[in-house]
Each structure stands twice: as C-alpha cells, then as structure tokens.
Coordinates of C-alpha atoms and ligand atoms in Angstrom, one line a residue:
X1 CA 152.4 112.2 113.1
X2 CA 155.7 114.1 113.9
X3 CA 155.8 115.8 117.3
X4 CA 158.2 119.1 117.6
X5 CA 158.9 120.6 120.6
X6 CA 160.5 123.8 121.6
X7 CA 160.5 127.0 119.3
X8 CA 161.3 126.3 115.5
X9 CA 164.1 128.9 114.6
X10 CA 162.9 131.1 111.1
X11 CA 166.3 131.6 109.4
X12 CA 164.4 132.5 106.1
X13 CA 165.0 135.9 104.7
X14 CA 161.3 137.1 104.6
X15 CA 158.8 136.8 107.0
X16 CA 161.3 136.8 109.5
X17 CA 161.3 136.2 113.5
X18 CA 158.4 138.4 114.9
X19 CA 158.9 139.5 118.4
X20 CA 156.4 138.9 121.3
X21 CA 155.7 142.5 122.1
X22 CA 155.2 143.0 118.1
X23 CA 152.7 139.5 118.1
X24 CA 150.6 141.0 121.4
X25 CA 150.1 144.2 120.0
X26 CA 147.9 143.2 117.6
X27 CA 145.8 141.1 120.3
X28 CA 143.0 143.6 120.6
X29 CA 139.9 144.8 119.3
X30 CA 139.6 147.1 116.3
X31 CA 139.3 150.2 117.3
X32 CA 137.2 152.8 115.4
X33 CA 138.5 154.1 111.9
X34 CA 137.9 158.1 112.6
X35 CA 139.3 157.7 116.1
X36 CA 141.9 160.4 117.3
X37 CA 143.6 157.1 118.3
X38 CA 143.9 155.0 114.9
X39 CA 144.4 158.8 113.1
X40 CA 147.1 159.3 115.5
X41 CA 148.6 155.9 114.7
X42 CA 148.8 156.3 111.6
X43 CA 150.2 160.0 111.4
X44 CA 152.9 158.4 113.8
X45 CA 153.8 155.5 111.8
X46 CA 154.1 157.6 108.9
X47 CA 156.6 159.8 110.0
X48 CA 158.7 157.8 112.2
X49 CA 159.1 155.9 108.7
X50 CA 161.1 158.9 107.7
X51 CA 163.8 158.2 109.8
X52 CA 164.4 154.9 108.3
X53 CA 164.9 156.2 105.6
X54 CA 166.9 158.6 106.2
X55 CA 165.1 161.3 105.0
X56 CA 163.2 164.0 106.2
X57 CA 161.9 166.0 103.1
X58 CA 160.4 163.4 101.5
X59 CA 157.0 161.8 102.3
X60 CA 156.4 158.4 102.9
X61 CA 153.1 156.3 102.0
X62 CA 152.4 152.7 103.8
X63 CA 150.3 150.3 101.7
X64 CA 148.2 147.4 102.8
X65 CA 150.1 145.2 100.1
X66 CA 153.5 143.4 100.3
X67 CA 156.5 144.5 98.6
X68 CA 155.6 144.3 95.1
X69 CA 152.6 146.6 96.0
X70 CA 155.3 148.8 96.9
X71 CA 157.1 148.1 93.6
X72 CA 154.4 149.3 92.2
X73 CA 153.3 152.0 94.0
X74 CA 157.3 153.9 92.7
X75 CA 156.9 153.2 89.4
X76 CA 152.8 153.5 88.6
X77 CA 153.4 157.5 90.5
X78 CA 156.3 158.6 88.8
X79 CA 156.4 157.4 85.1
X80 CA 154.5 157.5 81.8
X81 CA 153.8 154.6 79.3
X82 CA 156.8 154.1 77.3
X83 CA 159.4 155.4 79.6
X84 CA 162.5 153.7 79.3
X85 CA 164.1 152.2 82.7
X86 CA 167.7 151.3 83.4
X87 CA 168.0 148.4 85.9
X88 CA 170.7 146.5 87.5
X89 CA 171.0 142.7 87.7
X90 CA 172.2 141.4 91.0
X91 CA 169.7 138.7 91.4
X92 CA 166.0 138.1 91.0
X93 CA 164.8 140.7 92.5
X94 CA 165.6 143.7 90.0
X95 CA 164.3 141.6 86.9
X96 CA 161.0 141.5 89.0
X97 CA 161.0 145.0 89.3
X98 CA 161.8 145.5 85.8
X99 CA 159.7 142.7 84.5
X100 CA 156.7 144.4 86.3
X101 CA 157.7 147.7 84.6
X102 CA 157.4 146.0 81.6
X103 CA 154.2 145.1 81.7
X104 CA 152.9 147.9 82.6
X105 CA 154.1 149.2 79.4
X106 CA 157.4 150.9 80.8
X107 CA 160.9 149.7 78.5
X108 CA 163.3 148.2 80.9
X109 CA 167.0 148.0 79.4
X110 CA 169.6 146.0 82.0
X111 CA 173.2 146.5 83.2
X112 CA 173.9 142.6 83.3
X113 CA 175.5 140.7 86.1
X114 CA 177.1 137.4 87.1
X115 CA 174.8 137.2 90.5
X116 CA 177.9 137.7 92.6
X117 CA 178.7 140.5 92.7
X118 CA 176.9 143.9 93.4
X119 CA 176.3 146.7 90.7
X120 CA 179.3 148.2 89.1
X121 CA 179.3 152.0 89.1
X122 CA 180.9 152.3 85.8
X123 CA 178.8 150.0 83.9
X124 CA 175.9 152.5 85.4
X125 CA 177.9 156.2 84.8
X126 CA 179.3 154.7 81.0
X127 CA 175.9 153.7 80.4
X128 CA 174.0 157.1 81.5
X129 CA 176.9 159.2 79.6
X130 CA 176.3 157.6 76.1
X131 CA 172.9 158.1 76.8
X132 CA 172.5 161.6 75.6
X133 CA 169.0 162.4 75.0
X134 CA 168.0 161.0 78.8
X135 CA 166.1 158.6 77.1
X136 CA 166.2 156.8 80.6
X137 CA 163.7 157.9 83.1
X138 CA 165.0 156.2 85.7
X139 CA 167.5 153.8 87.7
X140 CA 166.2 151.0 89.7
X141 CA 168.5 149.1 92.4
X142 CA 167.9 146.6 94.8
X143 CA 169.7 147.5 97.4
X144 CA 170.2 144.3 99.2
X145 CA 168.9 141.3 97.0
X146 CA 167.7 138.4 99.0
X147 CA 168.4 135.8 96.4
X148 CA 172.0 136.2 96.2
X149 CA 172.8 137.8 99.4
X150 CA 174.3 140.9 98.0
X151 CA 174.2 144.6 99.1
X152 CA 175.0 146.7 96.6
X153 CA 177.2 150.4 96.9
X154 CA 174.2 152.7 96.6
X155 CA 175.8 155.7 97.7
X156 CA 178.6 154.9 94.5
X157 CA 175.7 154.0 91.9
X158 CA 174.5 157.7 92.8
X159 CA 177.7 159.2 92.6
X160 CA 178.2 157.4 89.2
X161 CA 174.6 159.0 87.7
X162 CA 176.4 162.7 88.5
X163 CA 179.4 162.1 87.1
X164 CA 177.1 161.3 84.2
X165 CA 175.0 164.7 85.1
X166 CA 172.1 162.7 84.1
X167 CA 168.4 163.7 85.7
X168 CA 166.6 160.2 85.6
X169 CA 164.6 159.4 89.0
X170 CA 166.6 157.3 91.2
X171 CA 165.1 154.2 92.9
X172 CA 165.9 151.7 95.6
X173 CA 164.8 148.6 96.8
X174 CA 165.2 148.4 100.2
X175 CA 163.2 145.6 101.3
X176 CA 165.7 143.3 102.5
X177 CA 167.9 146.0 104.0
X178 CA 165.4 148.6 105.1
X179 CA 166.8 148.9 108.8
X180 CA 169.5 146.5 108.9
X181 CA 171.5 148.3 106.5
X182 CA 172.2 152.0 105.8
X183 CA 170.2 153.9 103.4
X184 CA 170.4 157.7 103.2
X185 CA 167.8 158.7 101.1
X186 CA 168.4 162.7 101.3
X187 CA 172.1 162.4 101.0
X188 CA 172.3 159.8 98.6
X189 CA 169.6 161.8 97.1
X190 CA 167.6 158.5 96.3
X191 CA 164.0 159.8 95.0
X192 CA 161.8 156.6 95.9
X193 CA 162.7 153.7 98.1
X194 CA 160.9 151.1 98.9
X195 CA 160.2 148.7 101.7
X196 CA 158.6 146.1 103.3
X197 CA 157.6 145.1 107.3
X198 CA 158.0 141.0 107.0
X199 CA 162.0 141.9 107.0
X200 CA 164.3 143.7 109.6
X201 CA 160.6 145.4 110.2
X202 CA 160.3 142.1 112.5
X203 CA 156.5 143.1 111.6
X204 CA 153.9 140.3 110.2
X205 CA 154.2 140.1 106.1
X206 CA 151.4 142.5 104.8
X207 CA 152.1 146.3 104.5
X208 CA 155.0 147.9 102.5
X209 CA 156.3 151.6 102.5
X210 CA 157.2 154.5 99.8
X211 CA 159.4 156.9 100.6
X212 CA 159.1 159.7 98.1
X213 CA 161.7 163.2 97.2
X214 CA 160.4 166.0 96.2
X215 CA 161.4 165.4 93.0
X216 CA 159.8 162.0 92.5
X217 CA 156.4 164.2 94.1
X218 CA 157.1 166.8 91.3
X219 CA 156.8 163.9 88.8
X220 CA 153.9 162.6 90.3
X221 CA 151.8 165.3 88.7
X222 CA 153.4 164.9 85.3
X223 CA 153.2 160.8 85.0
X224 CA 150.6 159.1 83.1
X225 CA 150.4 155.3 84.0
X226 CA 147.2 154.7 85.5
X227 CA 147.0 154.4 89.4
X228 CA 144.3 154.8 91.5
X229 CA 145.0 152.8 94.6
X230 CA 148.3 153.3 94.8
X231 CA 148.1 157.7 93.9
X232 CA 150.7 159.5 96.2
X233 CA 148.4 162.5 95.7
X234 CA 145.6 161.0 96.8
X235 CA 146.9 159.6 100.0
X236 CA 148.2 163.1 100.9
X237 CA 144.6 164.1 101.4
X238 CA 143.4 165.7 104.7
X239 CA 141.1 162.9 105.5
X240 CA 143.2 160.1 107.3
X241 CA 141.1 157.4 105.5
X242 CA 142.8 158.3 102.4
X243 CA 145.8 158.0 103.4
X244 CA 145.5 154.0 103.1
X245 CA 142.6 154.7 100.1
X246 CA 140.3 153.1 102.3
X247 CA 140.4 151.1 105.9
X248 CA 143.4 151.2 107.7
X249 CA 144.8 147.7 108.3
X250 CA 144.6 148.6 111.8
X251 CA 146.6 145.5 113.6
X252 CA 149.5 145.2 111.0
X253 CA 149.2 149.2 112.1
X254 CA 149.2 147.8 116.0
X255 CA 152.4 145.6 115.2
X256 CA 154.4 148.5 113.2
X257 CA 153.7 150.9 115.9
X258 CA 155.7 148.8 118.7
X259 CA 158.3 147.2 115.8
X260 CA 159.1 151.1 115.5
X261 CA 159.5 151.6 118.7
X262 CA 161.4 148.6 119.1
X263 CA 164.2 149.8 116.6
X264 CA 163.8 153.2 118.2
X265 CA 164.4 152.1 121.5
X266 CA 167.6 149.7 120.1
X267 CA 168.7 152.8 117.7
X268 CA 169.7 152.5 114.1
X269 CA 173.6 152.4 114.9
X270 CA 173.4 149.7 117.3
X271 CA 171.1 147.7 114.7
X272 CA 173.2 147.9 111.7
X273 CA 176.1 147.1 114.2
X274 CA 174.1 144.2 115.6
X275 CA 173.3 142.9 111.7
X276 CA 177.2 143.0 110.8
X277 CA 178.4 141.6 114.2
X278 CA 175.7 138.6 113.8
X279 CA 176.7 138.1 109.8
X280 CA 179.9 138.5 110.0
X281 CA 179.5 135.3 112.5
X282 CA 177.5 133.2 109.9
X283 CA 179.8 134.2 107.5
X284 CA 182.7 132.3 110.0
X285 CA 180.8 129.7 109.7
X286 CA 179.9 129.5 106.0
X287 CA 183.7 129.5 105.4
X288 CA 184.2 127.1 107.7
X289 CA 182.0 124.6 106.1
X290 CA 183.4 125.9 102.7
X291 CA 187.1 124.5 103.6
X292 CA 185.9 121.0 101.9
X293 CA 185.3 122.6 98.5
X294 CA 181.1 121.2 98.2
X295 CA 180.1 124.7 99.6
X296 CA 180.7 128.3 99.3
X297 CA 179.2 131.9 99.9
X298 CA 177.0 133.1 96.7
X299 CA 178.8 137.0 97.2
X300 CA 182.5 137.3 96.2
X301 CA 183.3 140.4 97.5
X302 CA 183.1 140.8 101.2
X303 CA 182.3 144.4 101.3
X304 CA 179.3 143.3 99.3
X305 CA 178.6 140.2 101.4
X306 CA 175.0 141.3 103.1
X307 CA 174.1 141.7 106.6
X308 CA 170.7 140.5 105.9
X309 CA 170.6 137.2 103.7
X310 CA 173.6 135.0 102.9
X311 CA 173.1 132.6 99.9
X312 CA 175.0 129.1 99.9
X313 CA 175.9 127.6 96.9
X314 CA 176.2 123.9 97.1
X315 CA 178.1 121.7 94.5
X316 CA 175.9 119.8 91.5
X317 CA 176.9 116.7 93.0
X318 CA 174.7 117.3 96.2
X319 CA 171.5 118.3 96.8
X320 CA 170.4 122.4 98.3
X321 CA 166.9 121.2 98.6
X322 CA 167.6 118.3 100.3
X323 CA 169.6 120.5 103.2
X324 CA 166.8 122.8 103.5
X325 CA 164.6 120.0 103.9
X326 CA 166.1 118.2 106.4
X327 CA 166.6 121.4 108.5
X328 CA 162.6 122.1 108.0
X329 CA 161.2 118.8 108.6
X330 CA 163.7 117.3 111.3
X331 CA 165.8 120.2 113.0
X332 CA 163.4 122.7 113.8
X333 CA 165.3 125.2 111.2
X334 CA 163.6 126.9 108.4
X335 CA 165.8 128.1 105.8
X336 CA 165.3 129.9 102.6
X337 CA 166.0 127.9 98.8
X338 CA 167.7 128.8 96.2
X339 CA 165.9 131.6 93.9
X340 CA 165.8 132.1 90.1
X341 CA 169.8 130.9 88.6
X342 CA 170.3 129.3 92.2
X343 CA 166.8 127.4 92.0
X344 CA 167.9 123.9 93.9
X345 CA 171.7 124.9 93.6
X346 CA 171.6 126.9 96.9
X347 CA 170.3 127.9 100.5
X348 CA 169.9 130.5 102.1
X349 CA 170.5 131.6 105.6
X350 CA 168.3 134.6 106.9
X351 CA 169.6 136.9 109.9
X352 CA 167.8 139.8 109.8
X353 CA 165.0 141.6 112.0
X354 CA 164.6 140.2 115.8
X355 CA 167.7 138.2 115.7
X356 CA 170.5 137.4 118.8
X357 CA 173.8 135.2 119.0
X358 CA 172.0 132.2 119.8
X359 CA 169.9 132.1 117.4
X360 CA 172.2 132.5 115.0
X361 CA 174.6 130.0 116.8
X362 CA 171.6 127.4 116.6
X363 CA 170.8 128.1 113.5
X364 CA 175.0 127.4 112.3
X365 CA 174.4 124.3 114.4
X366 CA 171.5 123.2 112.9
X367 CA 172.9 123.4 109.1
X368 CA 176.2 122.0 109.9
X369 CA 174.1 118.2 111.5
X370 CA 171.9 118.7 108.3
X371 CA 175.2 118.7 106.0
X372 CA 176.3 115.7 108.1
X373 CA 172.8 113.9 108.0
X374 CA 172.8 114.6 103.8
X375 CA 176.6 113.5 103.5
X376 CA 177.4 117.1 102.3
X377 CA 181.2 117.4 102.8
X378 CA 181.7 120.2 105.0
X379 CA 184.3 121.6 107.2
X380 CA 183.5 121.2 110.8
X381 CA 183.4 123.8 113.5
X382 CA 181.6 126.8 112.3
X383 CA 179.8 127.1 115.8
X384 CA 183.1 127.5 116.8
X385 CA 184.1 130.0 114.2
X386 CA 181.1 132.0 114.8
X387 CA 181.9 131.9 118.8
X388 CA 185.1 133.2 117.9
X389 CA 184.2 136.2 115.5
X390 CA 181.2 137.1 118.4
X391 CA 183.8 137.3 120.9
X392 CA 186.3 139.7 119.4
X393 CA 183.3 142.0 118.3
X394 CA 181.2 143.5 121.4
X395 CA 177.8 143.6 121.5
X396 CA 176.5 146.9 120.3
X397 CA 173.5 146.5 123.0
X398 CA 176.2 146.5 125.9
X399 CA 178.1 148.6 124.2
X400 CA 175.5 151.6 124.3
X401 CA 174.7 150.7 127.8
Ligands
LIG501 C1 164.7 142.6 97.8 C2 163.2 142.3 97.7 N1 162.5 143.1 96.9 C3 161.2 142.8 96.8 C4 160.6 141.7 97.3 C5 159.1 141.4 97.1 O1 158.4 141.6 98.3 P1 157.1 140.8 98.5 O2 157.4 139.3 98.5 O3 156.7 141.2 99.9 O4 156.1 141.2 97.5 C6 161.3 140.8 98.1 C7 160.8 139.6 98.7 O5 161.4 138.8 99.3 C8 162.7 141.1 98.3 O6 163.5 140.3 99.0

C-alpha cells in the first residue's frame, strides 16, 4: 500500500483544481425543481454566462453534458445534413469537432497544420475567397487547444472571413480558454462559442455552455439536423424546466453559481492577467529545462504559447509517459499526456482555473525531480526561473487592491 500525505497538486488541463467554497456549495440538499430559488439559480447562471463571453445579445444555453455535448449542441442547432464545414487543425481537438460533424452527416474540409503553431489567417481568407458559391456553412476554431498548448488569433481568423466577405457561421471552442483567455464574442462577432466548467470554470466536470448570436438563433429555425435534447428553441421556453430539457443538475448548478461569483469577485482583467503572469512563469521554467536539448515547448510562437495548457515535447530517446508517471504515482503531481501526434511523445502541464504561484512553483519542482529521477537531461533551475519572471510581474490580485 502507498501512503500520500498532504494535498496532491492537479496540473492536468481538465478537470482542474476545484476550490473549497466551489466543493461546499454543493454540500446540501436538493432543493425543489419549481422553486423561486433553483428558477432563480438558473436565470442567474444563465446570464452571468454572458459576460464570459463577452457578449450581451446573444443567448446562452448550459447543458448537463461535458464539452462534446456542447460541440454538439453548435452544430446539431445551426446546420442541415450535407453542409460543408471549414475547420482548422491546431491539434486534436478541431478534428473531434469536425470528426463529430462528420458523422452526423455534415462535410468537414480542413486548413492543415503542423501542431505548432496556431491558425493562419490567410490560409482561412485564401480559402473562403476561392470559395465562391459559400459552399462553406461554417468555420470552426478551437480557440485554445489543450493538446498542443496553443491559442490561436481569433479576433485575425474573423478579420480574415471579411476580407473574404463570406457569410458562413463562425464558431469557437473555448473550452480550454473560456475565462482564462479573452474572447469577445459580439466584437469578434463569433456566432456560437462553446465551453466547458471542468476548466478555468474551476467547477466539477459535468455541464457545458452555448453562447449563441442572433445570427446563429436566426439559423436555428432554418437547420435541419435532428436535435431534440440539445434545441436552442426549446430551452428558450417560459417554463424553467425546459431550459435544461428536463431536471436541473441542481449541485453542478450550486458549484457554478459561487465559481461565477468567484471570477466576478477576482474580475476578468485580473484573471487573464493572473493566467499570463502564472504561464509566463512555467514557461521560464520549460526553457530552462529545454537548455539540454531532450525537451522543449510544443508552441513555436510565443504570442501563441497558451495561458492555459503548455505541451512538452520530450525527445524519442526518453520516455513522456514515464515522467508523467513518476509525478502521479511518487510526487503527488498529476500531469496531463501527450494527446493524438504527441501520444507518449509529450506532457502536459495544466495552469488554469484556481491556480496561485505556489502551486505552480511546486508543480515546476515537482517535474524538474521527476526528469532527474527518469534520467531526462534537463536544465536545472526552473524554480528559479519562474521565481524570477513572478517577481518582475506584480500580482494582478495586489495590484487591483
Ligand atoms: C479544447 C477542448 N475542446 C473540447 C473538449 C472536450 O470536452 P469534454 O472532454 O468535456 O467533452 C476538450 C476537453 O479537454 C478540450 O480541451
């Protein structure tokens, strides 16, 4: 039997930390589904969504289902069998999108990519301009893929599809960046984002969000693929039960309520100031590691580095899942592995949601005595490096004191 003691630190990049005030929230009865109180809930959660996403004239729907639900939820609402979809390839995550398009009898076409680096806005506006019939229906980006640790430029990529004056339905993946990253829906005029709560939501895995324009509501009443559960117009019914098509899932409700507050409270400045500060540290500490050539960040650009997720790419001659491993099982550090391309060629380092400086100086500590343990050459001092890069920033929390 192993004994562990003291808190083990979740550095994955989904579920991530959940706070104590989000955990005892949910430590209560069920509470009657036509009460004022769960009604009110619910109407509150629902619009202080909006703000998240930057938008307030769309509407936003909450499922009981995890992200794909929500992947599902954009497309099944806003396009017809057949439709053709343009998708960008900056990691696993968009080919899953695309791949459940697909089989729900949508055509996806791709704008191909090396995995390190974020979409290309060219690629996207050459691509939309030789498409002259608008063939395409619409564009789907992830925003921040957590495979590869890359944001992508989503105010560019809709800048590139006017340039190209084409009228496809724009959509975003925000899962991995919702709240740790800007998205402005309205002015990026985004029609359908998507999101999850086991992210910067610091919530328990288990609901997922739609943010919706007008414009992807107007094509709600023209598309055809069959939905039921997931029927924006449906869930805009009167009756609050319909607004989940069916029970509320009252505690994840319970934990999103004070996770809102939570970011509220913090304010989204100060959180996307506190995600760059804290990745910019890791990111010290990657390079540091990186100086004996057996290791090296998965995104090549920095401006397309993410604050959410970095990926590490570790040299064939050593083992990724051997790291991870030895973090889980010995050092009280859960990491993420390497996804899709990267499978067993990298790890990933989470720092999103609930996350402080030591945690995230631990967490640096942790990996660099696992790279020791596994014989990983590795550059030594990326606590340091990290120190360093905190103490030249200030702390966004002080800072708005
Ligand atoms: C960017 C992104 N999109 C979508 C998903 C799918 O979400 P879920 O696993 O909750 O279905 C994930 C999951 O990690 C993700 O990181």
């Amino acid at each position: 039997m192993s004994i562990k003691r003291g808190r083990n630190f979740l550095l994955s990049p989904g579920p991530t930390n959940i706070p104590d005030r989000v955990l005892r929230a949910m430590q209560r009865p069920a509470i009657e589904l036509h009460s004022d109180e769960l009604i009110g809930l619910a109407r509150s959660c629902l619009d202080d969504l909006k703000p998240l996403f930057r938008t307030q004239d769309g509407e936003t729907f909450i499922y009981a289902a995890n992200g794909h639900g929500a992947w599902e939820s954009a497309l099944s609402n806003s396009l017809s069998p057949g439709d053709r979809i343009l998708v960008f390839e900056t990691g696993i995550f968009g080919e899953a999108w695309a791949g459940m398009g697909k089989s729900l009898g949508l055509v996806p076409e791709f704008i191909s990519g090396d995995w390190r680096h974020g979409i290309d806005p060219q690629a996207l506006e050459d691509r939309l301009r030789a498409d002259k019939n608008h063939a395409f229906k619409a564009i789907l980006m992830v925003q921040t893929d957590t495979a590869t640790g890359i944001t992508s430029d989503v105010a560019a990529a809709r800048q590139a599809i006017d340039n190209a004056a084409h009228p496809a339905l724009f959509m975003v993946d925000a899962v991995a960046s919702l709240a740790a990253t800007d998205l402005r829906m309205d002015d990026w005029q985004v029609d359908v984002a998507v999101g999850a709560s086991q992210k910067a939501l610091m919530s328990p895995p288990g609901l997922s969000f739609v943010a919706a324009s007008p414009k992807a509501m107007e094509h709600a009443d023209k598309a055809t693929l069959p939905r039921h559960y997931w029927d924006w117009r449906r869930r805009l019914d009167e009756e609050a039960y319909m607004w989940f098509c069916g029970t509320a899932p009252e505690h994840l409700l319970f934990a999103l309520r004070v996770a809102i507050d939570m970011i509220q409270e913090e304010g989204l400045e100060n959180i996307f100031r506190r995600h760059q500060r804290l990745a910019d540290a890791v990111r010290a500490g990657i390079n540091v590691w990186a100086e004996a050539g057996a290791l090296e960040l998965n995104a090549l650009v920095p401006s397309e580095q993410s604050n959410s997720v970095s990926a590490i790419r570790v040299d064939e001659r050593y083992s990724a899942p051997a790291i991870r491993e030895i973090c889980e099982n010995q050092l009280n550090t859960s990491l993420g592995g390497g996804l899709g391309r990267l499978s067993g060629k990298a790890f990933r380092i989470g720092h999103m949601g609930d996350i402080n400086e030591p945690m995230i100086l631990g967490a640096l500590g942790s990996v660099e005595l696992g790279l020791e343990m596994c014989g990983v050459p590795h550059g030594k001092g990326s606590v340091t490096a990290a120190i360093a890069t905190l103490a030249n920033s200030a702390s966004p929390a002080l800072a708005a004191d």
